[in-house]
Coordinates of C-alpha atoms and ligand atoms in Angstrom, one line a residue:
M1 CA 6.9 -17.9 24.8
S2 CA 6.5 -20.2 21.8
Y3 CA 5.7 -18.7 18.4
K4 CA 3.9 -20.1 15.5
F5 CA 6.0 -18.1 13.0
K6 CA 9.6 -17.0 12.6
R7 CA 9.6 -14.6 9.6
V8 CA 6.5 -12.5 9.0
L9 CA 5.4 -9.8 6.6
L10 CA 3.2 -7.1 8.1
K11 CA 1.1 -5.1 5.7
L12 CA 0.0 -1.7 7.0
S13 CA -2.3 0.4 4.9
G14 CA -1.5 4.1 4.6
E15 CA -4.8 4.8 6.4
A16 CA -3.4 2.9 9.5
L17 CA -0.8 5.7 9.9
A18 CA -3.4 8.5 9.6
G19 CA -5.4 7.6 12.7
E20 CA -8.6 9.5 13.3
K21 CA -7.7 12.3 10.9
G22 CA -7.9 9.9 7.9
F23 CA -5.2 11.9 6.1
G24 CA -1.4 12.4 6.6
I25 CA 0.6 10.8 9.4
D26 CA -0.3 10.7 13.1
F27 CA 3.1 10.2 14.8
N28 CA 1.4 8.9 18.0
I29 CA 0.0 6.1 15.9
C30 CA 3.3 5.5 14.2
K31 CA 5.0 5.2 17.6
R32 CA 2.3 2.8 18.9
I33 CA 2.8 0.6 15.9
A34 CA 6.6 0.8 16.2
K35 CA 6.3 -0.4 19.8
E36 CA 4.3 -3.4 18.8
I37 CA 6.8 -4.2 16.0
K38 CA 9.6 -3.9 18.6
E39 CA 7.8 -6.5 20.7
L40 CA 8.0 -8.9 17.8
K41 CA 11.7 -8.2 17.3
D42 CA 12.3 -8.6 21.1
N43 CA 10.8 -12.0 20.8
G44 CA 13.2 -13.1 18.0
L45 CA 10.9 -12.7 15.1
E46 CA 12.1 -11.4 11.7
V47 CA 9.8 -8.6 10.5
G48 CA 9.3 -7.3 7.0
I49 CA 6.8 -4.5 6.5
V50 CA 5.0 -3.2 3.5
V51 CA 3.3 0.2 4.0
G52 CA 0.6 1.6 1.7
G53 CA 0.1 5.2 0.7
G54 CA -3.6 5.7 0.7
N55 CA -3.4 8.3 3.5
I56 CA -1.6 10.6 1.1
W57 CA -2.5 9.6 -2.4
R58 CA -4.0 6.7 -4.4
G59 CA -3.5 6.3 -8.1
R60 CA -7.2 5.9 -8.8
A61 CA -7.9 9.3 -7.2
G62 CA -6.2 11.0 -10.1
R63 CA -9.3 11.2 -12.3
G64 CA -8.5 12.7 -15.7
M65 CA -4.8 12.1 -15.0
D66 CA -2.5 9.7 -16.8
R67 CA -2.8 6.6 -14.7
T68 CA 0.8 5.7 -14.7
T69 CA 1.8 9.2 -13.4
A70 CA -0.9 8.9 -10.8
D71 CA 0.4 5.6 -9.7
H72 CA 4.0 6.9 -9.5
M73 CA 2.6 9.5 -7.1
G74 CA 1.1 6.7 -5.0
M75 CA 4.4 4.9 -4.9
L76 CA 6.1 8.0 -3.7
A77 CA 3.4 8.3 -1.0
T78 CA 4.5 4.9 0.3
C79 CA 8.1 6.2 0.6
I80 CA 7.0 9.1 2.8
N81 CA 5.1 6.6 5.0
S82 CA 8.1 4.2 5.1
L83 CA 10.5 7.0 6.3
A84 CA 8.0 8.0 9.0
L85 CA 7.7 4.5 10.2
Q86 CA 11.5 4.0 10.1
D87 CA 11.9 7.0 12.2
S88 CA 9.5 5.8 14.8
L89 CA 11.0 2.3 14.8
E90 CA 14.5 3.7 15.3
E91 CA 13.3 6.0 18.0
C92 CA 12.2 3.0 20.0
G93 CA 15.5 1.1 19.3
V94 CA 14.6 -1.1 16.3
I95 CA 17.3 -0.9 13.6
T96 CA 15.4 -0.5 10.4
R97 CA 16.3 -0.4 6.7
V98 CA 14.0 1.0 4.0
L99 CA 14.3 -0.8 0.7
S100 CA 12.7 0.8 -2.3
A101 CA 11.4 -0.8 -5.4
L102 CA 12.0 2.6 -7.2
E103 CA 15.5 4.0 -7.2
I104 CA 15.8 6.8 -4.7
K105 CA 19.2 5.8 -3.3
Q106 CA 19.9 9.0 -1.4
I107 CA 17.1 8.1 1.0
A108 CA 16.6 4.3 0.7
E109 CA 18.5 1.3 -0.4
P110 CA 17.4 -0.2 -3.7
Y111 CA 15.3 -3.4 -3.2
I112 CA 17.5 -6.4 -3.6
R113 CA 16.0 -9.7 -2.3
R114 CA 19.3 -11.1 -1.0
K115 CA 20.0 -7.8 0.8
A116 CA 16.5 -7.9 2.3
V117 CA 17.0 -11.4 3.6
R118 CA 20.4 -10.5 5.0
H119 CA 19.0 -7.5 6.9
L120 CA 16.3 -9.8 8.4
E121 CA 18.8 -12.4 9.4
K122 CA 20.8 -9.7 11.2
G123 CA 17.8 -8.7 13.2
R124 CA 16.9 -5.5 11.4
A125 CA 13.3 -4.6 10.5
V126 CA 12.9 -4.2 6.8
I127 CA 10.4 -1.8 5.2
F128 CA 9.6 -2.5 1.6
S129 CA 8.6 0.8 0.0
S130 CA 7.4 2.0 -3.4
G131 CA 5.1 -1.1 -3.7
T132 CA 6.1 -3.4 -6.5
G133 CA 7.7 -0.5 -8.4
N134 CA 5.1 -0.8 -11.2
P135 CA 1.9 1.1 -11.9
F136 CA -1.4 -0.7 -11.9
F137 CA -0.5 -2.7 -8.8
S138 CA -1.4 -2.2 -5.2
T139 CA 0.7 -2.4 -2.0
D140 CA -1.4 -5.6 -1.1
T141 CA 0.2 -7.2 -4.2
A142 CA 3.6 -5.8 -3.1
A143 CA 3.0 -7.5 0.3
A144 CA 2.2 -10.8 -1.4
L145 CA 5.2 -10.5 -3.7
R146 CA 7.7 -9.6 -1.0
A147 CA 6.3 -12.3 1.3
A148 CA 6.9 -14.9 -1.4
E149 CA 10.4 -13.6 -2.2
I150 CA 11.6 -13.5 1.4
E151 CA 9.8 -16.7 2.2
A152 CA 7.7 -15.2 5.0
E153 CA 5.5 -17.7 6.7
V154 CA 2.5 -15.5 6.9
I155 CA 1.1 -12.1 5.9
L156 CA -0.3 -10.1 8.8
L157 CA -2.9 -7.9 7.1
A158 CA -3.7 -5.1 9.5
K159 CA -7.1 -3.5 9.1
K160 CA -9.5 -1.2 10.9
V161 CA -12.0 -4.1 11.3
D162 CA -11.4 -7.4 13.2
G163 CA -11.5 -9.7 10.2
I164 CA -13.2 -10.5 7.0
Y165 CA -17.0 -10.1 6.8
D166 CA -19.5 -11.2 4.2
K167 CA -20.5 -7.5 3.8
D168 CA -19.2 -4.2 5.1
P169 CA -19.6 -4.4 8.9
M170 CA -19.5 -0.6 9.1
K171 CA -22.6 -0.3 7.0
N172 CA -24.5 -3.6 7.7
Y173 CA -25.3 -4.5 11.3
D174 CA -26.0 -8.1 10.3
A175 CA -22.6 -8.6 8.6
K176 CA -21.2 -12.0 9.4
K177 CA -17.5 -12.5 10.3
Y178 CA -15.5 -15.4 9.0
D179 CA -13.0 -17.1 11.3
R180 CA -11.5 -19.0 8.4
L181 CA -11.6 -18.7 4.7
N182 CA -10.1 -20.1 1.6
Y183 CA -8.4 -17.9 -1.0
I184 CA -10.8 -19.0 -3.6
D185 CA -13.8 -17.9 -1.4
I186 CA -12.4 -14.4 -1.3
L187 CA -12.2 -14.4 -5.1
N188 CA -15.6 -16.1 -5.7
K189 CA -17.5 -14.0 -3.2
N190 CA -15.6 -10.9 -4.3
L191 CA -14.9 -10.0 -0.6
Q192 CA -13.2 -6.6 -0.3
V193 CA -10.2 -7.6 1.8
M194 CA -7.4 -7.7 -0.8
D195 CA -7.5 -7.1 -4.5
S196 CA -7.7 -10.2 -6.7
T197 CA -4.1 -9.9 -7.9
A198 CA -2.8 -10.0 -4.4
T199 CA -5.1 -12.8 -3.3
S200 CA -4.2 -14.9 -6.4
L201 CA -0.5 -14.4 -5.7
C202 CA -1.0 -15.6 -2.1
M203 CA -3.1 -18.6 -3.3
D204 CA -0.5 -19.6 -6.0
N205 CA 2.3 -19.5 -3.5
N206 CA 0.4 -20.8 -0.5
I207 CA 1.1 -17.9 1.8
P208 CA -1.4 -17.8 4.7
I209 CA -2.9 -14.4 5.6
I210 CA -4.2 -13.3 9.0
V211 CA -6.6 -10.3 8.8
F212 CA -6.9 -8.5 12.1
N213 CA -7.7 -5.2 13.7
L214 CA -4.7 -3.0 14.2
D215 CA -6.7 -0.6 16.4
V216 CA -6.6 -3.1 19.3
E217 CA -3.3 -2.8 21.0
G218 CA -1.3 -6.0 21.3
N219 CA -3.0 -7.6 18.3
I220 CA 0.1 -8.0 16.1
L221 CA 1.8 -10.1 18.8
K222 CA -1.4 -12.1 19.3
A223 CA -1.6 -12.8 15.6
V224 CA 2.0 -14.2 15.4
K225 CA 1.5 -16.3 18.6
G226 CA -1.3 -18.1 16.8
D227 CA -4.1 -16.7 19.0
E228 CA -7.4 -17.0 17.2
I229 CA -8.0 -13.4 16.3
G230 CA -9.4 -12.0 13.1
T231 CA -9.7 -14.2 10.0
F232 CA -7.2 -16.9 8.9
V233 CA -7.0 -17.4 5.2
N234 CA -5.3 -20.3 3.5
K235 CA -6.1 -22.9 0.8
Ligands
LIG301 N1 1.0 1.8 -6.3 C1 1.5 1.4 -7.5 N2 2.1 0.2 -7.6 C2 2.4 -0.7 -6.6 C3 1.9 -0.3 -5.3 C4 1.2 1.0 -5.2 O1 1.3 2.1 -8.5 O2 3.0 -1.7 -6.7 C5 0.4 3.1 -6.1 C6 -1.1 3.1 -6.5 O3 -1.4 4.3 -7.1 C7 -1.8 3.0 -5.1 C8 -0.8 3.8 -4.3 O4 0.5 3.5 -4.8 O5 -3.1 3.5 -5.2 C9 -0.9 3.6 -2.8 O6 -0.9 2.2 -2.5 P1 -2.2 1.5 -1.9 O7 -3.4 2.1 -2.5 O8 -2.0 0.0 -2.1 O9 -2.1 1.9 -0.4 P2 -3.0 1.5 0.8 O10 -4.5 1.3 0.3 O11 -2.5 0.2 1.4 O12 -2.9 2.6 1.8

Protein backbone atom coordinates (compact mmCIF):
# COMPACT_ATOMS: atom_id res chain seq x y z
CA MET A 1 0.00 0.00 0.00
CA SER A 2 1.47 3.38 -0.87
CA TYR A 3 0.93 6.29 1.45
CA LYS A 4 0.83 9.94 0.80
CA PHE A 5 2.22 10.85 4.22
CA LYS A 6 4.82 9.46 6.63
CA ARG A 7 4.41 11.53 9.80
CA VAL A 8 0.94 12.73 10.72
CA LEU A 9 -0.67 14.65 13.54
CA LEU A 10 -4.13 13.45 14.48
CA LYS A 11 -6.33 15.95 16.33
CA LEU A 12 -9.15 14.37 18.33
CA SER A 13 -11.63 16.60 20.09
CA GLY A 14 -12.58 15.62 23.61
CA GLU A 15 -16.12 15.13 22.29
CA ALA A 16 -14.85 12.38 20.00
CA LEU A 17 -14.05 10.26 23.07
CA ALA A 18 -17.44 10.85 24.67
CA GLY A 19 -19.52 9.10 22.00
CA GLU A 20 -23.30 9.39 22.21
CA LYS A 21 -23.21 10.48 25.85
CA GLY A 22 -21.56 13.77 24.95
CA PHE A 23 -19.76 13.81 28.28
CA GLY A 24 -16.94 11.80 29.85
CA ILE A 25 -15.17 8.92 28.17
CA ASP A 26 -16.71 6.01 26.28
CA PHE A 27 -14.07 3.29 26.37
CA ASN A 28 -15.65 1.45 23.44
CA ILE A 29 -15.03 4.55 21.34
CA CYS A 30 -11.50 4.88 22.71
CA LYS A 31 -10.79 1.30 21.72
CA ARG A 32 -12.21 1.78 18.24
CA ILE A 33 -10.05 4.87 17.70
CA ALA A 34 -7.03 3.04 19.14
CA LYS A 35 -7.54 0.20 16.62
CA GLU A 36 -7.62 2.70 13.77
CA ILE A 37 -4.43 4.34 15.04
CA LYS A 38 -2.85 0.86 15.25
CA GLU A 39 -3.63 0.37 11.55
CA LEU A 40 -1.62 3.50 10.79
CA LYS A 41 1.29 2.25 12.90
CA ASP A 42 1.14 -1.21 11.33
CA ASN A 43 1.55 0.47 7.96
CA GLY A 44 4.71 2.26 9.07
CA LEU A 45 3.29 5.69 9.75
CA GLU A 46 4.53 7.88 12.58
CA VAL A 47 1.60 9.19 14.59
CA GLY A 48 1.40 12.15 16.94
CA ILE A 49 -1.94 12.82 18.61
CA VAL A 50 -3.39 15.91 20.25
CA VAL A 51 -6.51 15.28 22.32
CA GLY A 52 -8.93 18.00 23.39
CA GLY A 53 -10.77 18.21 26.68
CA GLY A 54 -14.23 19.52 25.81
CA ASN A 55 -15.93 16.28 26.94
CA ILE A 56 -14.88 17.15 30.48
CA TRP A 57 -14.29 20.89 30.71
CA ARG A 58 -13.79 23.92 28.49
CA GLY A 59 -12.27 27.12 29.85
CA ARG A 60 -15.05 29.28 28.46
CA ALA A 61 -17.61 27.26 30.47
CA GLY A 62 -16.22 28.78 33.64
CA ARG A 63 -18.42 31.88 33.58
CA GLY A 64 -17.62 34.22 36.44
CA MET A 65 -14.37 32.32 37.02
CA ASP A 66 -10.87 33.58 36.55
CA ARG A 67 -10.22 32.60 32.91
CA THR A 68 -6.68 31.40 33.50
CA THR A 69 -7.83 29.04 36.25
CA ALA A 70 -10.67 27.80 34.03
CA ASP A 71 -8.17 27.12 31.23
CA HIS A 72 -5.86 25.27 33.62
CA MET A 73 -8.82 23.00 34.37
CA GLY A 74 -9.31 22.49 30.61
CA MET A 75 -5.67 21.52 30.18
CA LEU A 76 -5.99 18.98 32.99
CA ALA A 77 -9.04 17.58 31.17
CA THR A 78 -6.82 16.90 28.14
CA CYS A 79 -4.48 14.93 30.43
CA ILE A 80 -7.33 12.68 31.59
CA ASN A 81 -8.28 12.01 27.96
CA SER A 82 -4.66 11.40 26.98
CA LEU A 83 -4.23 8.76 29.68
CA ALA A 84 -7.47 7.05 28.63
CA LEU A 85 -6.33 6.94 25.01
CA GLN A 86 -2.86 5.73 26.02
CA ASP A 87 -4.47 2.88 27.91
CA SER A 88 -6.60 1.87 24.92
CA LEU A 89 -3.64 2.11 22.55
CA GLU A 90 -1.40 0.00 24.76
CA GLU A 91 -4.17 -2.55 25.20
CA CYS A 92 -4.16 -3.08 21.46
CA GLY A 93 -0.37 -3.27 21.33
CA VAL A 94 0.70 0.26 20.39
CA ILE A 95 3.53 1.50 22.60
CA THR A 96 2.52 5.03 23.55
CA ARG A 97 4.08 7.95 25.37
CA VAL A 98 2.11 10.85 26.78
CA LEU A 99 4.08 14.09 26.71
CA SER A 100 2.65 16.95 28.71
CA ALA A 101 3.07 20.66 28.15
CA LEU A 102 2.40 21.13 31.88
CA GLU A 103 4.72 19.42 34.30
CA ILE A 104 3.02 16.35 35.79
CA LYS A 105 6.03 14.11 35.64
CA GLN A 106 4.67 11.31 37.80
CA ILE A 107 2.14 10.48 35.11
CA ALA A 108 3.52 11.88 31.84
CA GLU A 109 6.87 12.87 30.41
CA PRO A 110 7.46 16.59 30.04
CA TYR A 111 7.10 17.81 26.46
CA ILE A 112 10.52 18.07 24.84
CA ARG A 113 10.46 18.32 21.06
CA ARG A 114 13.55 16.19 20.45
CA LYS A 115 12.19 13.51 22.78
CA ALA A 116 8.90 13.52 20.90
CA VAL A 117 10.64 13.09 17.56
CA ARG A 118 12.80 10.27 18.97
CA HIS A 119 9.72 8.43 20.23
CA LEU A 120 8.12 8.77 16.81
CA GLU A 121 11.24 7.49 15.07
CA LYS A 122 11.25 4.49 17.40
CA GLY A 123 7.71 3.67 16.30
CA ARG A 124 5.88 4.83 19.41
CA ALA A 125 2.66 6.77 19.24
CA VAL A 126 3.01 10.12 20.97
CA ILE A 127 0.11 11.87 22.68
CA PHE A 128 0.66 15.56 23.28
CA SER A 129 -1.35 16.54 26.35
CA SER A 130 -2.11 19.81 28.20
CA GLY A 131 -2.57 21.71 24.94
CA THR A 132 0.09 24.37 24.48
CA GLY A 133 0.52 24.67 28.24
CA ASN A 134 -0.85 28.22 28.10
CA PRO A 135 -4.28 29.63 28.92
CA PHE A 136 -6.27 31.45 26.22
CA PHE A 137 -5.32 28.84 23.61
CA SER A 138 -7.13 25.81 22.22
CA THR A 139 -6.06 22.27 21.52
CA ASP A 140 -6.51 23.04 17.80
CA THR A 141 -3.73 25.57 18.22
CA ALA A 142 -1.73 22.96 20.14
CA ALA A 143 -2.21 20.60 17.17
CA ALA A 144 -0.94 23.23 14.73
CA LEU A 145 2.01 24.05 16.99
CA ARG A 146 3.06 20.44 17.59
CA ALA A 147 2.59 19.60 13.90
CA ALA A 148 4.96 22.43 13.00
CA GLU A 149 7.48 21.41 15.65
CA ILE A 150 7.62 17.71 14.75
CA GLU A 151 7.39 18.52 11.03
CA ALA A 152 4.24 16.51 10.52
CA GLU A 153 3.16 16.53 6.89
CA VAL A 154 -0.51 16.91 7.63
CA ILE A 155 -3.02 17.52 10.40
CA LEU A 156 -5.87 15.00 10.41
CA LEU A 157 -8.70 16.95 11.99
CA ALA A 158 -11.27 14.43 13.16
CA LYS A 159 -14.82 15.77 13.40
CA LYS A 160 -18.39 14.61 13.76
CA VAL A 161 -19.20 15.87 10.25
CA ASP A 162 -17.67 14.79 6.97
CA GLY A 163 -15.86 18.02 6.14
CA ILE A 164 -16.18 21.79 6.13
CA TYR A 165 -19.54 23.32 5.17
CA ASP A 166 -20.53 26.90 4.41
CA LYS A 167 -22.95 26.74 7.36
CA ASP A 168 -23.73 24.24 10.10
CA PRO A 169 -24.98 21.10 8.28
CA MET A 170 -26.72 19.91 11.47
CA LYS A 171 -28.98 22.96 11.38
CA ASN A 172 -29.16 23.82 7.66
CA TYR A 173 -30.35 21.20 5.16
CA ASP A 174 -28.97 23.29 2.26
CA ALA A 175 -25.45 23.60 3.73
CA LYS A 176 -22.81 23.14 1.03
CA LYS A 177 -19.69 21.04 1.61
CA TYR A 178 -16.30 22.16 0.37
CA ASP A 179 -13.93 19.52 -1.05
CA ARG A 180 -11.01 21.94 -0.98
CA LEU A 181 -10.41 25.24 0.73
CA ASN A 182 -7.63 27.74 1.30
CA TYR A 183 -6.67 28.78 4.84
CA ILE A 184 -7.56 32.35 4.00
CA ASP A 185 -11.11 31.29 3.01
CA ILE A 186 -11.62 29.79 6.46
CA LEU A 187 -10.51 33.06 8.02
CA ASN A 188 -12.42 35.36 5.64
CA LYS A 189 -15.64 33.36 5.72
CA ASN A 190 -15.28 32.78 9.48
CA LEU A 191 -15.93 29.06 8.98
CA GLN A 192 -16.28 27.25 12.31
CA VAL A 193 -13.74 24.51 11.74
CA MET A 194 -10.70 25.65 13.69
CA ASP A 195 -10.14 28.84 15.63
CA SER A 196 -8.34 31.64 13.82
CA THR A 197 -5.10 31.27 15.82
CA ALA A 198 -4.81 27.61 14.81
CA THR A 199 -5.74 28.33 11.19
CA SER A 200 -3.19 31.15 10.96
CA LEU A 201 -0.46 28.96 12.41
CA CYS A 202 -1.19 26.29 9.79
CA MET A 203 -1.25 28.93 7.07
CA ASP A 204 2.04 30.53 8.15
CA ASN A 205 3.76 27.15 8.32
CA ASN A 206 2.08 25.64 5.30
CA ILE A 207 0.67 22.60 7.10
CA PRO A 208 -2.18 20.97 5.16
CA ILE A 209 -5.29 19.93 7.07
CA ILE A 210 -7.71 17.13 6.23
CA VAL A 211 -11.08 17.53 7.95
CA PHE A 212 -13.00 14.26 8.03
CA ASN A 213 -15.69 12.34 9.88
CA LEU A 214 -14.29 10.15 12.63
CA ASP A 215 -17.61 8.36 13.10
CA VAL A 216 -17.09 6.49 9.84
CA GLU A 217 -14.87 3.53 10.62
CA GLY A 218 -11.68 3.35 8.56
CA ASN A 219 -11.65 7.04 7.72
CA ILE A 220 -8.32 7.82 9.43
CA LEU A 221 -6.52 5.35 7.18
CA LYS A 222 -8.39 6.61 4.12
CA ALA A 223 -7.33 10.16 4.94
CA VAL A 224 -3.62 9.27 5.10
CA LYS A 225 -3.83 7.17 1.95
CA GLY A 226 -4.87 10.30 0.13
CA ASP A 227 -8.44 9.15 -0.59
CA GLU A 228 -10.66 12.09 -1.34
CA ILE A 229 -12.63 12.19 1.87
CA GLY A 230 -13.71 15.24 3.80
CA THR A 231 -12.21 18.65 3.04
CA PHE A 232 -8.58 19.30 2.16
CA VAL A 233 -7.19 22.65 3.30
CA ASN A 234 -3.98 24.20 2.05
CA LYS A 235 -2.79 27.53 0.69
N1 LIG B 1 -6.69 24.83 26.88
C1 LIG B 1 -5.83 25.86 27.20
N2 LIG B 1 -4.68 25.99 26.47
C2 LIG B 1 -4.36 25.18 25.44
C3 LIG B 1 -5.27 24.15 25.10
C4 LIG B 1 -6.42 24.00 25.83
O1 LIG B 1 -6.07 26.62 28.12
O2 LIG B 1 -3.29 25.34 24.83
C5 LIG B 1 -7.90 24.62 27.72
C6 LIG B 1 -9.07 25.54 27.34
O3 LIG B 1 -9.74 25.88 28.51
C7 LIG B 1 -9.93 24.61 26.48
C8 LIG B 1 -9.74 23.28 27.18
O4 LIG B 1 -8.36 23.29 27.58
O5 LIG B 1 -11.28 25.02 26.48
C9 LIG B 1 -10.03 22.06 26.36
O6 LIG B 1 -9.46 22.19 25.08
P1 LIG B 1 -10.38 22.37 23.76
O7 LIG B 1 -11.54 23.24 24.06
O8 LIG B 1 -9.47 22.81 22.65
O9 LIG B 1 -10.84 20.87 23.54
P2 LIG B 1 -11.74 20.23 22.37
O10 LIG B 1 -12.75 21.29 21.93
O11 LIG B 1 -10.83 19.86 21.25
O12 LIG B 1 -12.36 19.03 23.01
